[in-house]
XYZ file of C-alpha atoms in Angstrom:
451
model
C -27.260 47.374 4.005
C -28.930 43.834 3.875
C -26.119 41.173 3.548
C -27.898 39.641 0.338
C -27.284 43.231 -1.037
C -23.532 43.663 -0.212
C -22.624 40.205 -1.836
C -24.385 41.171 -5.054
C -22.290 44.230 -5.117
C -19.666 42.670 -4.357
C -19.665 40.298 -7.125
C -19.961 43.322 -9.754
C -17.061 45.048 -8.105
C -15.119 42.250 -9.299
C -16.455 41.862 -12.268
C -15.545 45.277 -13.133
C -12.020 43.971 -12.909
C -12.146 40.763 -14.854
C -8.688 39.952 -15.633
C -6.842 40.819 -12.114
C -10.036 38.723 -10.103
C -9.328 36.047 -13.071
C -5.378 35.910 -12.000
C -6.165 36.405 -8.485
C -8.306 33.182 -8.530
C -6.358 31.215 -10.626
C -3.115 31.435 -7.841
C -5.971 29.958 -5.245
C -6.792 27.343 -7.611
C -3.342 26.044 -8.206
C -3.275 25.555 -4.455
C -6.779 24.094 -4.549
C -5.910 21.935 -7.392
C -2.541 20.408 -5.357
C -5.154 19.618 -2.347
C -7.868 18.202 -3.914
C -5.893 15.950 -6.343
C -3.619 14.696 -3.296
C -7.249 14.077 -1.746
C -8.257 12.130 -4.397
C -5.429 10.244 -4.751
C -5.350 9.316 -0.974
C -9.348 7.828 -1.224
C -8.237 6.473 -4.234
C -5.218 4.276 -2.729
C -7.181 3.743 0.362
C -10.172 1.694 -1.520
C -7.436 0.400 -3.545
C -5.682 -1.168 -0.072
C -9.249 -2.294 1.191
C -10.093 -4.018 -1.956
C -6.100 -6.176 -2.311
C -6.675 -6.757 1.640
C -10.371 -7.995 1.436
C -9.602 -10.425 -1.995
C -6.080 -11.048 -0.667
C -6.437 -11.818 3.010
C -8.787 -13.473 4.871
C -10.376 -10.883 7.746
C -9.579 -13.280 10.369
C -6.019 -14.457 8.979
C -2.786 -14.171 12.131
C 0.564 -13.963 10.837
C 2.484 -15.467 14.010
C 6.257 -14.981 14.723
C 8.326 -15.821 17.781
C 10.824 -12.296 16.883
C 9.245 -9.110 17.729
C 11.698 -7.601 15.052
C 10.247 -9.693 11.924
C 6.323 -7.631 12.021
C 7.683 -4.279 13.436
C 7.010 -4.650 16.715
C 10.533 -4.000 18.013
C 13.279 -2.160 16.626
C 17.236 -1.584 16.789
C 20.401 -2.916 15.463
C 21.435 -6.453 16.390
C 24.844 -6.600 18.736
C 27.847 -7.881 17.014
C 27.939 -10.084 20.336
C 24.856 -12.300 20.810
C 23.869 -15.367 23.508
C 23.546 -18.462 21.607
C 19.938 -19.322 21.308
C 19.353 -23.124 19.531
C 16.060 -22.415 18.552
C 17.222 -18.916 16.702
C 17.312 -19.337 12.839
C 19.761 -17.280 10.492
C 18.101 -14.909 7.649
C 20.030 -12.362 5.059
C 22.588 -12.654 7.872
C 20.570 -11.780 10.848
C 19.529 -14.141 13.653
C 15.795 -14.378 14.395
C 14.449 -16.273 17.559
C 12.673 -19.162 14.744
C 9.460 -21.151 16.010
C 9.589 -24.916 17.067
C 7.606 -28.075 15.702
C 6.821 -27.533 19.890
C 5.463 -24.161 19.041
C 3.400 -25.184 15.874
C 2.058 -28.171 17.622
C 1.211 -25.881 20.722
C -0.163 -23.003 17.924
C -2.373 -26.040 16.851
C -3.648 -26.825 20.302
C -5.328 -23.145 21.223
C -8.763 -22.936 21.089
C -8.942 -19.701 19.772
C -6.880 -20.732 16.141
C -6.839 -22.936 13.424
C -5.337 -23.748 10.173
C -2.320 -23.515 12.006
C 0.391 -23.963 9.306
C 4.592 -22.955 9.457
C 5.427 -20.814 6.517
C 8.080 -23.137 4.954
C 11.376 -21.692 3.518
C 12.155 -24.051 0.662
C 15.497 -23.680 -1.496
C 15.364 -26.527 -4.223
C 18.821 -27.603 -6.227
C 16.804 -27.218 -9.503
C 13.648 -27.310 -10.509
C 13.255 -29.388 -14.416
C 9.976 -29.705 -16.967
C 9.471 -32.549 -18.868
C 8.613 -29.485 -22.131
C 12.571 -28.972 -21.604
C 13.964 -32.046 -20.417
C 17.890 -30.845 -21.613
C 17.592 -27.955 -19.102
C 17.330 -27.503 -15.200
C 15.982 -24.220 -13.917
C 15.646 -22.386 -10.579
C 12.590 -21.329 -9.580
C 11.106 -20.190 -5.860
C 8.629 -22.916 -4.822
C 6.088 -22.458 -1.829
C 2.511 -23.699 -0.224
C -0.114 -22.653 -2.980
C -2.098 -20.711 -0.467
C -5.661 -21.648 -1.305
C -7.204 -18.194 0.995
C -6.671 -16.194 -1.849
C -8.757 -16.127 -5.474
C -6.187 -16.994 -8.567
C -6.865 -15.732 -11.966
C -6.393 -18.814 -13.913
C -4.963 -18.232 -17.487
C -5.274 -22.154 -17.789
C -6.170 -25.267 -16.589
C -7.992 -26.076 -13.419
C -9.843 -23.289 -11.646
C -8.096 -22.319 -7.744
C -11.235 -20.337 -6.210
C -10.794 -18.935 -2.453
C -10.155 -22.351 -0.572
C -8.651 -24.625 -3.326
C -6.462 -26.857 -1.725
C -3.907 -28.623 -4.284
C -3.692 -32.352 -4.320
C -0.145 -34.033 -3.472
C 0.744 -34.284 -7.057
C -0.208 -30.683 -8.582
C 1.914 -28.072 -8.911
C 0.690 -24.509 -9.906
C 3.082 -22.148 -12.059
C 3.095 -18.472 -13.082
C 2.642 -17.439 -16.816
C 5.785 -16.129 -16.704
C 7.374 -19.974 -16.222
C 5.439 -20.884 -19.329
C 6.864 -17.597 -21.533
C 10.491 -18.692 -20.232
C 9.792 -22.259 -21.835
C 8.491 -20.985 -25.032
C 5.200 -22.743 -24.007
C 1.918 -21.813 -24.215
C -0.428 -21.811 -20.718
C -2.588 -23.885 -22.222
C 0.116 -26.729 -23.309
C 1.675 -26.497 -19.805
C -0.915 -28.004 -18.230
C -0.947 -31.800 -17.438
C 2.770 -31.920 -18.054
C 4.915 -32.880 -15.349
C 7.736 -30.929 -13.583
C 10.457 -32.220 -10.928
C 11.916 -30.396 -7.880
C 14.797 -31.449 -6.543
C 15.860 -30.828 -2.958
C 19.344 -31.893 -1.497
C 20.133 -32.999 1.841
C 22.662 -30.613 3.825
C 25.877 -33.564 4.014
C 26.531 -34.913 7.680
C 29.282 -34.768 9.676
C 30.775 -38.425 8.890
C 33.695 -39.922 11.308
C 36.719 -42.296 9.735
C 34.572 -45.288 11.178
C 31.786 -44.808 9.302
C 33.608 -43.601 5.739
C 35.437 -46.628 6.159
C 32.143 -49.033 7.034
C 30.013 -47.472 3.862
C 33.392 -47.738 1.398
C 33.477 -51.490 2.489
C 29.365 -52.219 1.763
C 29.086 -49.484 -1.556
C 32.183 -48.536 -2.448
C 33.352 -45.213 -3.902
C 29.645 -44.474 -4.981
C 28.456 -44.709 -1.172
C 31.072 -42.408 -0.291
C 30.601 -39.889 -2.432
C 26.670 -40.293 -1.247
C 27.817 -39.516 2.076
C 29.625 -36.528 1.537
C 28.098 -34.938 -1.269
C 24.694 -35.341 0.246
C 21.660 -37.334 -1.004
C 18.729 -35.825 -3.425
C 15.302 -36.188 -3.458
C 12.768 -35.759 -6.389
C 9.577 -34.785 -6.432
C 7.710 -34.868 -9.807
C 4.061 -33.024 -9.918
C 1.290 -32.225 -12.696
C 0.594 -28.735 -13.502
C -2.480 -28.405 -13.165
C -2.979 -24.618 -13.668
C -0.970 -21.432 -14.961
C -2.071 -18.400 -13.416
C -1.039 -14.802 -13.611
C -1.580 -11.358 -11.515
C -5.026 -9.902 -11.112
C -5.939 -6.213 -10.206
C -7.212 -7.431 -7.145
C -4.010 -9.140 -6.098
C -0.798 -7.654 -4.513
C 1.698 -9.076 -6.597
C 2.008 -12.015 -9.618
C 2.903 -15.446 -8.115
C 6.651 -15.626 -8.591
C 7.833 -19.316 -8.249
C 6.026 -22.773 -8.237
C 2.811 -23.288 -6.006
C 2.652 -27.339 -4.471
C 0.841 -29.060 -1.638
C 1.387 -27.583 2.070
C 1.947 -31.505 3.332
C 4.424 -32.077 0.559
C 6.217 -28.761 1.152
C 6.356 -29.644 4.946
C 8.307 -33.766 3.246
C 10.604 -31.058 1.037
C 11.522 -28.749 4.280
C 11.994 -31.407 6.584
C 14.437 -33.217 4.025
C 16.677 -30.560 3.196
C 17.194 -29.527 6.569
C 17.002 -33.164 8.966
C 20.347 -32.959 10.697
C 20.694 -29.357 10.840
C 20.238 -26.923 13.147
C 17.401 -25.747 11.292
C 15.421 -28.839 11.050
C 11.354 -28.027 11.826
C 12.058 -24.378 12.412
C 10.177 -21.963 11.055
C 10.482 -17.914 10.739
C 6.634 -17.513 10.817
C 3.042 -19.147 10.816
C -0.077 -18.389 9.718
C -3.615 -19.316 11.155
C -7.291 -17.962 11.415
C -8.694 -16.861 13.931
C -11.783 -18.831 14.920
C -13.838 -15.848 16.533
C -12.055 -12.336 16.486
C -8.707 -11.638 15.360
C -7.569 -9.149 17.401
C -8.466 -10.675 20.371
C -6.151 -13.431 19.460
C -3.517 -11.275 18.762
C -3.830 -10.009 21.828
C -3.798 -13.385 23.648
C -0.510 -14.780 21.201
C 1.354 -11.944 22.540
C 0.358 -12.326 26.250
C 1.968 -16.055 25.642
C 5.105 -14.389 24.277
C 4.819 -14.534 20.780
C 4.075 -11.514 17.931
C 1.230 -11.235 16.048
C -0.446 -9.611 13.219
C -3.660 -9.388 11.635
C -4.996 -7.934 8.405
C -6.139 -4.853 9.997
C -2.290 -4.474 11.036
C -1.043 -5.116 7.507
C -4.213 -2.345 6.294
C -3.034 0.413 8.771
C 0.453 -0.003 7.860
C -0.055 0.564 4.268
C -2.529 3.573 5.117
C 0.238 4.789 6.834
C 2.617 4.628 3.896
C -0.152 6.298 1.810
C -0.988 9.088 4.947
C 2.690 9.832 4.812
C 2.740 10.523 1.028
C -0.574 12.450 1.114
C 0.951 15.076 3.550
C 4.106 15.197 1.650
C 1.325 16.614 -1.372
C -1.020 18.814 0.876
C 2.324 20.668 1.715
C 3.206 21.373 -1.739
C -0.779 22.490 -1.571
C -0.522 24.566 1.181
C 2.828 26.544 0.523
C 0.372 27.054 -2.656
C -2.380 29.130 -1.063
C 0.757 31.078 1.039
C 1.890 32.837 -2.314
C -1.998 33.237 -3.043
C -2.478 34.236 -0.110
C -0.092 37.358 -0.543
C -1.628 38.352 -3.654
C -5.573 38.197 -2.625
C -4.101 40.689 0.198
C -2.153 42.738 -2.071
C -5.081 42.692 -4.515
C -7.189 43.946 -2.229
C -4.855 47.124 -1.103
C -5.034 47.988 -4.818
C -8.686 48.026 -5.120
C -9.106 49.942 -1.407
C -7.088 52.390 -2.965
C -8.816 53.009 -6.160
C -11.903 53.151 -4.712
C -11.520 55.538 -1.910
C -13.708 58.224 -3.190
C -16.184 55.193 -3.672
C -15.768 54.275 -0.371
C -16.224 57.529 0.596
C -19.156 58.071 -0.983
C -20.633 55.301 0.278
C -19.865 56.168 3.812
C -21.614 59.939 3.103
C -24.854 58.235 1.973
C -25.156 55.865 5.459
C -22.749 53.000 5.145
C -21.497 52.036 8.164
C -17.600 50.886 8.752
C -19.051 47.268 9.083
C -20.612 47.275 5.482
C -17.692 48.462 4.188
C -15.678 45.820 5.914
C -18.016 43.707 4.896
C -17.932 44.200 0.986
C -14.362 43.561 0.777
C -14.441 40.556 3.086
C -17.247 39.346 0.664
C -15.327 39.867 -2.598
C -12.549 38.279 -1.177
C -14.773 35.140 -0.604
C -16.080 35.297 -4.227
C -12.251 35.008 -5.486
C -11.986 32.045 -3.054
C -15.121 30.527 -4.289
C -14.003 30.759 -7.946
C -10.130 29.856 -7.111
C -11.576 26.584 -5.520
C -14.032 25.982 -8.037
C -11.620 26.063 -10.860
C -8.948 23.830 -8.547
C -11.874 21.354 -7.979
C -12.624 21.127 -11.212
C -9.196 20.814 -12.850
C -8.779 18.413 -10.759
C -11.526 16.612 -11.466
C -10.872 16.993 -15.507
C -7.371 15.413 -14.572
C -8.924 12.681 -12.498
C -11.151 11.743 -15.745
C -8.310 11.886 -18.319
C -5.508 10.418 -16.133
C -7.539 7.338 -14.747
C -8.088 5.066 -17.760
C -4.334 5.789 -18.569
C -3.040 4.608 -14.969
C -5.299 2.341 -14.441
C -3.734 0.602 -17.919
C -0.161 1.044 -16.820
C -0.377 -0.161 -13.544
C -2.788 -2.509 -14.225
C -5.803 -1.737 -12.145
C -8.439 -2.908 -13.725
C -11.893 -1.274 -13.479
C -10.261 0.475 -10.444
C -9.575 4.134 -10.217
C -6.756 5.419 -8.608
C -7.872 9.136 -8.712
C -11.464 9.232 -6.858
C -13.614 12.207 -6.586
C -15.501 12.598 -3.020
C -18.035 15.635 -3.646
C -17.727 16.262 0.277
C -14.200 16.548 0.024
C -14.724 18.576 -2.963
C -17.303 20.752 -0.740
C -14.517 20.940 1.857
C -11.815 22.400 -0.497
C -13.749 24.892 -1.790
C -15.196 25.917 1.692
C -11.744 25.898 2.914
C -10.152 27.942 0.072
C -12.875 30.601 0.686
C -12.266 31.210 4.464
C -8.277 31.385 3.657
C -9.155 34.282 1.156
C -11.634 35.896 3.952
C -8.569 35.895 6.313
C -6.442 36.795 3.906
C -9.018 40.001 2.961
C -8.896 41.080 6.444
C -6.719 43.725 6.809
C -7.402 45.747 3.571
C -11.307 45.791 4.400
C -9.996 46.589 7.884
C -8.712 49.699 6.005
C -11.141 50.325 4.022
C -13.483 50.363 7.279
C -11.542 52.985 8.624
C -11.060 55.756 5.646
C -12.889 58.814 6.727
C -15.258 59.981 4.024
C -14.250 63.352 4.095
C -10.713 62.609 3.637
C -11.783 59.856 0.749
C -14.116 62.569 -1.151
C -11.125 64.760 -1.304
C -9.130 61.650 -2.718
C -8.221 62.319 -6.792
């Protein structure tokens, strides 16, 4: 029998037998459905991740740390019993080996970096706003990073590489809503940060030299520890795009003026100019300055670190799904096989007959190897396609709640598609195996005889 021949029959054997082929292929598709959606959802968070890294970080960006332990690249539990490092700096109760003015300046020197700039850890008193000049606040402050694209609600426009003058401050539409301001009447009116300056260790001598030139009020100075005020512009209110990671928290000012609040708060301290982190660009490749930051001791990461991590994360989640998929097609996999014992059995006289007229063993394997790829075929089909239906409806609907944008989180890859379906229909070719193994074997005399 010519193979075109055998697959035709094939197909009318099953449709004979609508409803159990309809069953059949619907336990495939559930299984197809679970592996094509976690597909989907996997190309869909992977273009998501390339498009926040591309508008969020620049290609040839280096995050730069003097601790292994702060980007991953070393792990365990700190001892209860540590050597005393002066250059270490404490975080959330952990000691991390902190990087030097020395370092920065030497960061500053290479050849292969630039934009070399410490990633300041600021902690104002208070933070106050002239729209509510009864009230102090406290806010998170940091270095507006001009490398990254704003979405202005109002107020001056921050495009990739806007640098902020000494005097501006950028805030978050969620400062203005706390104020009961509008963006638009926030900008151009001025707020204040206010930094204090850790007290010093004062002797008798010198309490007793500043009570005799200022009195009780130089004292108190001394111990309570002086203030400084900075007072800036707003000059723009911005909020979260799609295209951004997360919303800007706290207030955005100057990097130089950051550096004057840091260098205040802590002169005098043991963690005057020291720094948990950098960042810099790369001047030719990245990686290969990665490479050469961590021959010179330090730790490094680029963006295509920060992209494989979070593909990772998204890797980890897809399996977790393709499992669920997979244990799926097992139970489907069971009833294509005991499908297929049925209909060997109600058609022996069939395949009996068959075998009288010239069929050989390997046609009759064959046919039920073939119908048992048409149930595959349709089981993926109708996975693909629900999935595909679910993609359409459930898109618009998360892209709203999470706040996407135009991007889709569910994305539909015909070759993956392609794949699936292909896939599905070899699993239900192995899985019709042994019943047209059987059916191969019946001898047709014995099968005639069959009632």
């Amino acid at each position: 029998m010519k193979t075109t021949d055998i697959i035709r029959r094939a197909g009318r054997n099953l449709r004979r037998a609508k409803m159990r082929t309809l069953l059949t292929s619907i336990a495939i598709a559930v299984g197809g459905f679970a592996i094509m959606a976690s597909l989907m959802a996997g190309e869909g968070a992977r273009q998501y991740i390339d498009r926040l890294i591309s508008s969020n970080i620049d290609a040839k960006a280096v995050f730069v740390v003097k601790d292994k332990r702060l980007i991953g690249a070393q792990s365990g539990q700190q001892a209860d019993l540590r050597e005393y490092n002066p250059d270490s700096i404490n975080r959330y109760g952990n000691d991390y080996k902190a990087l030097t003015q020395k370092d920065i300046d030497k960061l500053a020197a290479r050849t292969d970096l630039e934009k070399v700039r410490p990633v300041y850890q600021l902690q104002p008193k208070y933070v106050s706003f002239a729209a509510k000049k009864d009230k102090k606040y406290s806010s998170d402050v940091s270095v507006f990073d001009g490398a990254l694209a704003a979405e202005v609600v109002a107020g001056k426009q921050l495009g990739k590489g806007t640098e902020l003058a000494a005097g501006e401050a950028v805030i978050p539409e969620s400062h203005a809503e706390t104020l009961g301001q509008s963006p638009a009447q926030m900008v151009g009116k001025q707020l204040t940060v206010t930094v204090v300056q850790t007290p010093q260790k004062i002797d008798e001598a010198t309490l007793g030299q500043v009570f005799a030139e200022k009195g009780q009020a130089g004292v108190n100075e001394l111990i309570n520890g002086k203030e400084l005020h900075k007072t800036f512009t707003i000059a723009a209110v911005t909020r979260k795009s799609a295209d951004q990671t997360q919303a800007m928290r706290g207030i955005g000012i100057n990097a130089k003026v950051a550096r004057e609040l840091s260098d205040y708060s802590t002169k005098g301290t043991s963690q005057y100019q020291k720094y948990m982190s950098a960042t810099a660009v790369a001047k030719q490749d990245a990686e290969a300055a990665k490479k050469s930051l961590e021959h010179d001791g330090y730790a490094a990461a680029t963006a295509k670190d920060l992209q494989q991590t979070l593909f990772r994360f998204v890797d980890i989640l897809q399996a977790i799904v393709l499992c669920f998929g997979a244990l799926a097609l097992i139970v489907s996999i069971f009833g294509i096989v005991n499908t297929q014992y049925i209909s060997v059995l109600e058609r022996t006289q069939q395949i009996g007959l068959m075998k009288a007229l010239g069929a050989s063993r390997r046609d009759i394997g064959r046919l039920f190897r073939y119908e048992a790829a048409w149930v595959g075929l349709l089981g993926g089909a109708l996975g693909v396609l629900g999935a595909w239906g679910a993609g359409v409806a459930l898109n618009p609907v998360i892209s709203e709640k999470l706040h996407f944008g135009d991007h889709k989180l569910l994305v539909f890859v015909p070759e993956h598609a392609a794949a699936v379906v292909a896939g599905l229909m070899l699993v239900a070719i192995i899985a019709g195996w042994l019943p047209s193994r059987k059916a191969a074997k019946l001898d047709p005399i014995e099968a005639l005889r069959t009632e």
